[in-house]
Amino acid sequence: MKNGKLIIISGPSGVGKSTIRKRLVEKNNNFWYSISMTTRKPRIDEKTNKLEENGNEYYFVSLEEFKENIKKDNFFEYTEVYNGIYYGTLKSEVIEKLEHGINVILEIDVDGALKIKKNFPEAILIFIKPKSFFELEQRLRNRKSDSEDKIKERLDKALYEIEKSIYYDYVIESNTKEEDYERVKEIVLKKVEN
Ligand code: 5GP
């Protein structure tokens, strides 16, 4: 059996990555979204207005539990994405699926993505770039769930991520949600069929 493809979607917080990957998984067969583990606290989802649930968007754990998973070598990759806040892709969400021919989608930051690309060059890296920095700031502020400090941290990280996007296989400048989805889908389906 042919292995599944590993597809990594990155882009600044607020750029619409999760809408794209949700549609990819819902509307196409044979795609699996890898749920990451994080030490960040659940927040109110701006679309549903509900608190994020464990095992749905993320596995929310304490720092101790996260470190325990590092010790047990359970991570495919992990990164301190924000100061003191860790995010990691679990091997259990990825390896077996790929071996069973299932295409796995990761929605992770640039550092995690580039670490994976080094060891796993066949990974397909797609970066969603905001049309303008101003627009990104507006989107983050509209979320209302983050403090000013958090918004600033996310904007700084966005600048860093945009710089690193030159190492990606594809960079898509964000337009409408529909168009962004169609462009990612086109890339991904072509790769998957190969
Ligand atoms: P948020 O807290 O807004 O859900 O996500 C913050 C950032 O963490 C996003 O850029 C997201 O892509 C990244 N992220 C989520 N899960 C992982 C992961 O497992 N590994 C890495 N390296 N980054 C992740």
PDB file of C-alpha atoms and ligand atoms in Angstrom:
ATOM      1  CA  MET A   1       0.000   0.000   0.000  1.00  0.00           C
ATOM      2  CA  LYS A   2       1.116   3.512  -0.837  1.00  0.00           C
ATOM      3  CA  ASN A   3       1.886   5.689   2.205  1.00  0.00           C
ATOM      4  CA  GLY A   4      -0.330   8.707   2.860  1.00  0.00           C
ATOM      5  CA  LYS A   5       1.019  12.219   2.310  1.00  0.00           C
ATOM      6  CA  LEU A   6       1.990  14.533   5.138  1.00  0.00           C
ATOM      7  CA  ILE A   7       0.565  17.999   4.568  1.00  0.00           C
ATOM      8  CA  ILE A   8       1.588  20.892   6.795  1.00  0.00           C
ATOM      9  CA  ILE A   9      -0.392  24.116   6.869  1.00  0.00           C
ATOM     10  CA  SER A  10       1.143  27.120   8.614  1.00  0.00           C
ATOM     11  CA  GLY A  11       0.456  30.811   8.788  1.00  0.00           C
ATOM     12  CA  PRO A  12      -0.044  33.518  11.373  1.00  0.00           C
ATOM     13  CA  SER A  13      -2.659  33.119  14.036  1.00  0.00           C
ATOM     14  CA  GLY A  14      -5.963  34.477  12.695  1.00  0.00           C
ATOM     15  CA  VAL A  15      -5.230  33.889   9.006  1.00  0.00           C
ATOM     16  CA  GLY A  16      -7.903  31.195   8.606  1.00  0.00           C
ATOM     17  CA  LYS A  17      -5.851  27.973   8.609  1.00  0.00           C
ATOM     18  CA  SER A  18      -8.314  26.024  10.702  1.00  0.00           C
ATOM     19  CA  THR A  19     -11.229  26.793   8.341  1.00  0.00           C
ATOM     20  CA  ILE A  20      -9.181  25.440   5.445  1.00  0.00           C
ATOM     21  CA  ARG A  21      -8.119  22.237   7.141  1.00  0.00           C
ATOM     22  CA  LYS A  22     -11.614  21.583   8.540  1.00  0.00           C
ATOM     23  CA  ARG A  23     -13.042  21.798   5.017  1.00  0.00           C
ATOM     24  CA  LEU A  24     -10.279  19.583   3.622  1.00  0.00           C
ATOM     25  CA  VAL A  25     -11.084  16.866   6.117  1.00  0.00           C
ATOM     26  CA  GLU A  26     -14.868  17.215   5.842  1.00  0.00           C
ATOM     27  CA  LYS A  27     -15.166  17.428   2.071  1.00  0.00           C
ATOM     28  CA  ASN A  28     -12.531  14.942   0.926  1.00  0.00           C
ATOM     29  CA  ASN A  29     -12.006  11.289   1.716  1.00  0.00           C
ATOM     30  CA  ASN A  30      -8.920   9.873   3.287  1.00  0.00           C
ATOM     31  CA  PHE A  31      -7.680  12.927   5.206  1.00  0.00           C
ATOM     32  CA  TRP A  32      -6.884  12.931   8.896  1.00  0.00           C
ATOM     33  CA  TYR A  33      -6.328  16.017  11.013  1.00  0.00           C
ATOM     34  CA  SER A  34      -3.663  15.490  13.657  1.00  0.00           C
ATOM     35  CA  ILE A  35      -4.781  16.960  16.984  1.00  0.00           C
ATOM     36  CA  SER A  36      -1.838  18.564  18.758  1.00  0.00           C
ATOM     37  CA  MET A  37      -1.036  18.653  22.430  1.00  0.00           C
ATOM     38  CA  THR A  38      -0.591  22.048  24.070  1.00  0.00           C
ATOM     39  CA  THR A  39       0.050  23.668  27.428  1.00  0.00           C
ATOM     40  CA  ARG A  40      -2.045  26.711  26.476  1.00  0.00           C
ATOM     41  CA  LYS A  41      -5.384  27.076  28.223  1.00  0.00           C
ATOM     42  CA  PRO A  42      -8.614  26.485  26.269  1.00  0.00           C
ATOM     43  CA  ARG A  43     -10.167  29.703  24.950  1.00  0.00           C
ATOM     44  CA  ILE A  44     -13.580  30.721  23.666  1.00  0.00           C
ATOM     45  CA  ASP A  45     -13.927  29.697  20.030  1.00  0.00           C
ATOM     46  CA  GLU A  46     -15.006  32.831  18.199  1.00  0.00           C
ATOM     47  CA  LYS A  47     -17.121  30.873  15.723  1.00  0.00           C
ATOM     48  CA  THR A  48     -19.096  28.714  18.155  1.00  0.00           C
ATOM     49  CA  ASN A  49     -18.774  31.007  21.181  1.00  0.00           C
ATOM     50  CA  LYS A  50     -17.992  27.911  23.231  1.00  0.00           C
ATOM     51  CA  LEU A  51     -14.932  27.026  25.262  1.00  0.00           C
ATOM     52  CA  GLU A  52     -12.574  24.751  23.321  1.00  0.00           C
ATOM     53  CA  GLU A  53     -12.865  21.139  24.409  1.00  0.00           C
ATOM     54  CA  ASN A  54     -10.103  18.711  25.231  1.00  0.00           C
ATOM     55  CA  GLY A  55      -9.562  16.275  22.346  1.00  0.00           C
ATOM     56  CA  ASN A  56     -11.426  18.428  19.889  1.00  0.00           C
ATOM     57  CA  GLU A  57      -9.133  21.319  18.928  1.00  0.00           C
ATOM     58  CA  TYR A  58      -6.226  20.223  21.124  1.00  0.00           C
ATOM     59  CA  TYR A  59      -5.245  17.905  23.915  1.00  0.00           C
ATOM     60  CA  PHE A  60      -4.888  20.469  26.683  1.00  0.00           C
ATOM     61  CA  VAL A  61      -2.347  19.381  29.281  1.00  0.00           C
ATOM     62  CA  SER A  62      -0.234  20.804  32.096  1.00  0.00           C
ATOM     63  CA  LEU A  63       3.444  21.550  31.543  1.00  0.00           C
ATOM     64  CA  GLU A  64       4.273  18.491  33.681  1.00  0.00           C
ATOM     65  CA  GLU A  65       2.190  16.233  31.478  1.00  0.00           C
ATOM     66  CA  PHE A  66       3.725  17.746  28.345  1.00  0.00           C
ATOM     67  CA  LYS A  67       7.229  17.102  29.706  1.00  0.00           C
ATOM     68  CA  GLU A  68       6.238  13.538  30.549  1.00  0.00           C
ATOM     69  CA  ASN A  69       5.313  13.062  26.866  1.00  0.00           C
ATOM     70  CA  ILE A  70       8.702  14.477  25.810  1.00  0.00           C
ATOM     71  CA  LYS A  71      10.429  11.994  28.121  1.00  0.00           C
ATOM     72  CA  LYS A  72       8.430   9.103  26.697  1.00  0.00           C
ATOM     73  CA  ASP A  73       9.419  10.181  23.160  1.00  0.00           C
ATOM     74  CA  ASN A  74       5.759  10.535  22.181  1.00  0.00           C
ATOM     75  CA  PHE A  75       6.232  13.578  19.948  1.00  0.00           C
ATOM     76  CA  PHE A  76       6.797  13.673  16.200  1.00  0.00           C
ATOM     77  CA  GLU A  77       7.866  17.299  16.848  1.00  0.00           C
ATOM     78  CA  TYR A  78       7.252  19.840  19.575  1.00  0.00           C
ATOM     79  CA  THR A  79       7.999  23.551  19.833  1.00  0.00           C
ATOM     80  CA  GLU A  80       7.761  26.354  22.360  1.00  0.00           C
ATOM     81  CA  VAL A  81       5.570  28.452  20.054  1.00  0.00           C
ATOM     82  CA  TYR A  82       5.023  31.299  22.511  1.00  0.00           C
ATOM     83  CA  ASN A  83       7.013  32.180  25.591  1.00  0.00           C
ATOM     84  CA  GLY A  84       6.479  29.253  27.977  1.00  0.00           C
ATOM     85  CA  ILE A  85       3.670  27.743  25.888  1.00  0.00           C
ATOM     86  CA  TYR A  86       4.398  24.435  24.189  1.00  0.00           C
ATOM     87  CA  TYR A  87       2.654  22.744  21.283  1.00  0.00           C
ATOM     88  CA  GLY A  88       3.491  19.302  19.927  1.00  0.00           C
ATOM     89  CA  THR A  89       2.454  16.822  17.252  1.00  0.00           C
ATOM     90  CA  LEU A  90       2.003  13.331  18.648  1.00  0.00           C
ATOM     91  CA  LYS A  91       3.521  10.357  16.825  1.00  0.00           C
ATOM     92  CA  SER A  92       0.287   8.488  17.520  1.00  0.00           C
ATOM     93  CA  GLU A  93      -1.631  11.026  15.394  1.00  0.00           C
ATOM     94  CA  VAL A  94       0.685  10.686  12.392  1.00  0.00           C
ATOM     95  CA  ILE A  95       2.839   7.618  11.807  1.00  0.00           C
ATOM     96  CA  GLU A  96       0.286   4.825  11.790  1.00  0.00           C
ATOM     97  CA  LYS A  97      -2.121   6.861   9.639  1.00  0.00           C
ATOM     98  CA  LEU A  98       0.544   7.519   6.991  1.00  0.00           C
ATOM     99  CA  GLU A  99       1.486   3.847   6.985  1.00  0.00           C
ATOM    100  CA  HIS A 100      -2.153   2.977   6.354  1.00  0.00           C
ATOM    101  CA  GLY A 101      -2.261   5.255   3.311  1.00  0.00           C
ATOM    102  CA  ILE A 102      -4.163   8.064   5.048  1.00  0.00           C
ATOM    103  CA  ASN A 103      -3.165  11.661   4.272  1.00  0.00           C
ATOM    104  CA  VAL A 104      -2.357  13.546   7.462  1.00  0.00           C
ATOM    105  CA  ILE A 105      -2.815  17.292   7.891  1.00  0.00           C
ATOM    106  CA  LEU A 106      -0.833  19.201  10.496  1.00  0.00           C
ATOM    107  CA  GLU A 107      -1.638  22.779  11.389  1.00  0.00           C
ATOM    108  CA  ILE A 108       1.564  23.842  13.097  1.00  0.00           C
ATOM    109  CA  ASP A 109       3.999  26.752  13.369  1.00  0.00           C
ATOM    110  CA  VAL A 110       6.962  27.364  11.044  1.00  0.00           C
ATOM    111  CA  ASP A 111       9.631  26.081  13.445  1.00  0.00           C
ATOM    112  CA  GLY A 112       7.827  22.764  13.887  1.00  0.00           C
ATOM    113  CA  ALA A 113       7.196  22.512  10.151  1.00  0.00           C
ATOM    114  CA  LEU A 114      10.818  23.169   9.193  1.00  0.00           C
ATOM    115  CA  LYS A 115      12.067  20.636  11.767  1.00  0.00           C
ATOM    116  CA  ILE A 116       9.817  18.012  10.173  1.00  0.00           C
ATOM    117  CA  LYS A 117      10.891  18.941   6.628  1.00  0.00           C
ATOM    118  CA  LYS A 118      14.531  18.259   7.570  1.00  0.00           C
ATOM    119  CA  ASN A 119      13.837  14.654   8.552  1.00  0.00           C
ATOM    120  CA  PHE A 120      10.888  14.121   6.267  1.00  0.00           C
ATOM    121  CA  PRO A 121      11.587  16.015   3.024  1.00  0.00           C
ATOM    122  CA  GLU A 122       8.518  14.609   1.275  1.00  0.00           C
ATOM    123  CA  ALA A 123       6.247  16.624   3.628  1.00  0.00           C
ATOM    124  CA  ILE A 124       4.250  19.229   1.702  1.00  0.00           C
ATOM    125  CA  LEU A 125       4.573  22.664   3.303  1.00  0.00           C
ATOM    126  CA  ILE A 126       1.872  25.247   2.607  1.00  0.00           C
ATOM    127  CA  PHE A 127       1.979  28.731   4.117  1.00  0.00           C
ATOM    128  CA  ILE A 128      -1.078  31.007   4.242  1.00  0.00           C
ATOM    129  CA  LYS A 129       0.075  34.606   4.194  1.00  0.00           C
ATOM    130  CA  PRO A 130      -2.223  37.451   5.273  1.00  0.00           C
ATOM    131  CA  LYS A 131      -3.074  39.952   2.560  1.00  0.00           C
ATOM    132  CA  SER A 132      -2.046  42.778   4.842  1.00  0.00           C
ATOM    133  CA  PHE A 133      -0.710  43.082   8.331  1.00  0.00           C
ATOM    134  CA  PHE A 134      -3.476  45.520   9.200  1.00  0.00           C
ATOM    135  CA  GLU A 135      -6.126  42.975   8.252  1.00  0.00           C
ATOM    136  CA  LEU A 136      -4.458  40.322  10.394  1.00  0.00           C
ATOM    137  CA  GLU A 137      -4.399  42.680  13.361  1.00  0.00           C
ATOM    138  CA  GLN A 138      -8.114  43.382  12.893  1.00  0.00           C
ATOM    139  CA  ARG A 139      -8.909  39.676  12.810  1.00  0.00           C
ATOM    140  CA  LEU A 140      -6.943  39.023  15.993  1.00  0.00           C
ATOM    141  CA  ARG A 141      -8.611  41.941  17.755  1.00  0.00           C
ATOM    142  CA  ASN A 142     -12.056  40.747  16.670  1.00  0.00           C
ATOM    143  CA  ARG A 143     -11.459  37.505  18.541  1.00  0.00           C
ATOM    144  CA  LYS A 144     -11.814  39.427  21.796  1.00  0.00           C
ATOM    145  CA  SER A 145     -10.498  36.442  23.747  1.00  0.00           C
ATOM    146  CA  ASP A 146      -6.883  37.582  23.877  1.00  0.00           C
ATOM    147  CA  SER A 147      -5.305  40.292  26.012  1.00  0.00           C
ATOM    148  CA  GLU A 148      -3.354  43.157  24.434  1.00  0.00           C
ATOM    149  CA  ASP A 149      -0.065  41.445  25.391  1.00  0.00           C
ATOM    150  CA  LYS A 150      -1.178  38.214  23.711  1.00  0.00           C
ATOM    151  CA  ILE A 151      -2.230  40.093  20.566  1.00  0.00           C
ATOM    152  CA  LYS A 152       1.163  41.803  20.422  1.00  0.00           C
ATOM    153  CA  GLU A 153       2.961  38.494  20.919  1.00  0.00           C
ATOM    154  CA  ARG A 154       0.930  36.941  18.092  1.00  0.00           C
ATOM    155  CA  LEU A 155       1.672  39.857  15.753  1.00  0.00           C
ATOM    156  CA  ASP A 156       5.425  39.601  16.470  1.00  0.00           C
ATOM    157  CA  LYS A 157       5.261  35.893  15.812  1.00  0.00           C
ATOM    158  CA  ALA A 158       3.361  36.581  12.556  1.00  0.00           C
ATOM    159  CA  LEU A 159       6.233  38.754  11.282  1.00  0.00           C
ATOM    160  CA  TYR A 160       8.732  36.030  12.147  1.00  0.00           C
ATOM    161  CA  GLU A 161       6.607  33.378  10.430  1.00  0.00           C
ATOM    162  CA  ILE A 162       6.195  35.445   7.251  1.00  0.00           C
ATOM    163  CA  GLU A 163      10.002  35.772   7.055  1.00  0.00           C
ATOM    164  CA  LYS A 164      10.390  31.992   7.331  1.00  0.00           C
ATOM    165  CA  SER A 165       7.748  31.283   4.696  1.00  0.00           C
ATOM    166  CA  ILE A 166      10.446  31.486   1.982  1.00  0.00           C
ATOM    167  CA  TYR A 167      11.360  27.908   2.945  1.00  0.00           C
ATOM    168  CA  TYR A 168       7.852  26.616   2.211  1.00  0.00           C
ATOM    169  CA  ASP A 169       6.859  24.662  -0.915  1.00  0.00           C
ATOM    170  CA  TYR A 170       3.800  26.874  -1.460  1.00  0.00           C
ATOM    171  CA  VAL A 171       2.888  30.346  -0.210  1.00  0.00           C
ATOM    172  CA  ILE A 172      -0.714  31.414  -0.686  1.00  0.00           C
ATOM    173  CA  GLU A 173      -1.742  35.001  -0.189  1.00  0.00           C
ATOM    174  CA  SER A 174      -5.010  34.933   1.689  1.00  0.00           C
ATOM    175  CA  ASN A 175      -8.099  36.180  -0.100  1.00  0.00           C
ATOM    176  CA  THR A 176     -11.634  35.002   0.633  1.00  0.00           C
ATOM    177  CA  LYS A 177     -12.105  31.883   2.762  1.00  0.00           C
ATOM    178  CA  GLU A 178     -13.602  30.084  -0.238  1.00  0.00           C
ATOM    179  CA  GLU A 179     -10.725  31.005  -2.539  1.00  0.00           C
ATOM    180  CA  ASP A 180      -8.081  30.075   0.044  1.00  0.00           C
ATOM    181  CA  TYR A 181      -9.693  26.680   0.501  1.00  0.00           C
ATOM    182  CA  GLU A 182      -9.913  26.064  -3.256  1.00  0.00           C
ATOM    183  CA  ARG A 183      -6.246  26.924  -3.768  1.00  0.00           C
ATOM    184  CA  VAL A 184      -5.035  24.676  -0.966  1.00  0.00           C
ATOM    185  CA  LYS A 185      -7.346  21.882  -2.133  1.00  0.00           C
ATOM    186  CA  GLU A 186      -5.968  22.099  -5.674  1.00  0.00           C
ATOM    187  CA  ILE A 187      -2.367  21.752  -4.447  1.00  0.00           C
ATOM    188  CA  VAL A 188      -3.145  18.983  -2.022  1.00  0.00           C
ATOM    189  CA  LEU A 189      -5.305  16.855  -4.333  1.00  0.00           C
ATOM    190  CA  LYS A 190      -2.682  17.023  -7.083  1.00  0.00           C
ATOM    191  CA  LYS A 191       0.001  15.793  -4.646  1.00  0.00           C
ATOM    192  CA  VAL A 192      -2.189  13.093  -3.190  1.00  0.00           C
ATOM    193  CA  GLU A 193      -3.037  11.683  -6.615  1.00  0.00           C
ATOM    194  CA  ASN A 194       0.666  11.365  -7.549  1.00  0.00           C
TER     195      ASN A 194
HETATM  196  P1  5GP B   1      -3.404  28.705  18.695  1.00  0.00           P
HETATM  197  O1  5GP B   1      -2.976  28.871  20.111  1.00  0.00           O
HETATM  198  O2  5GP B   1      -3.850  30.008  18.070  1.00  0.00           O
HETATM  199  O3  5GP B   1      -4.378  27.592  18.500  1.00  0.00           O
HETATM  200  O4  5GP B   1      -2.112  28.247  17.879  1.00  0.00           O
HETATM  201  C1  5GP B   1      -0.950  28.978  17.958  1.00  0.00           C
HETATM  202  C2  5GP B   1       0.090  28.463  16.993  1.00  0.00           C
HETATM  203  O5  5GP B   1       0.546  27.173  17.380  1.00  0.00           O
HETATM  204  C3  5GP B   1      -0.388  28.340  15.562  1.00  0.00           C
HETATM  205  O6  5GP B   1       0.580  28.922  14.710  1.00  0.00           O
HETATM  206  C4  5GP B   1      -0.440  26.862  15.360  1.00  0.00           C
HETATM  207  O7  5GP B   1      -0.260  26.516  14.018  1.00  0.00           O
HETATM  208  C5  5GP B   1       0.695  26.382  16.230  1.00  0.00           C
HETATM  209  N1  5GP B   1       0.591  24.960  16.584  1.00  0.00           N
HETATM  210  C6  5GP B   1      -0.527  24.266  16.882  1.00  0.00           C
HETATM  211  N2  5GP B   1      -0.241  22.988  17.127  1.00  0.00           N
HETATM  212  C7  5GP B   1       1.096  22.844  16.962  1.00  0.00           C
HETATM  213  C8  5GP B   1       2.004  21.728  17.068  1.00  0.00           C
HETATM  214  O8  5GP B   1       1.650  20.604  17.345  1.00  0.00           O
HETATM  215  N3  5GP B   1       3.307  22.013  16.842  1.00  0.00           N
HETATM  216  C9  5GP B   1       3.772  23.246  16.512  1.00  0.00           C
HETATM  217  N4  5GP B   1       5.066  23.387  16.280  1.00  0.00           N
HETATM  218  N5  5GP B   1       2.945  24.298  16.392  1.00  0.00           N
HETATM  219  C10 5GP B   1       1.630  24.107  16.626  1.00  0.00           C
END
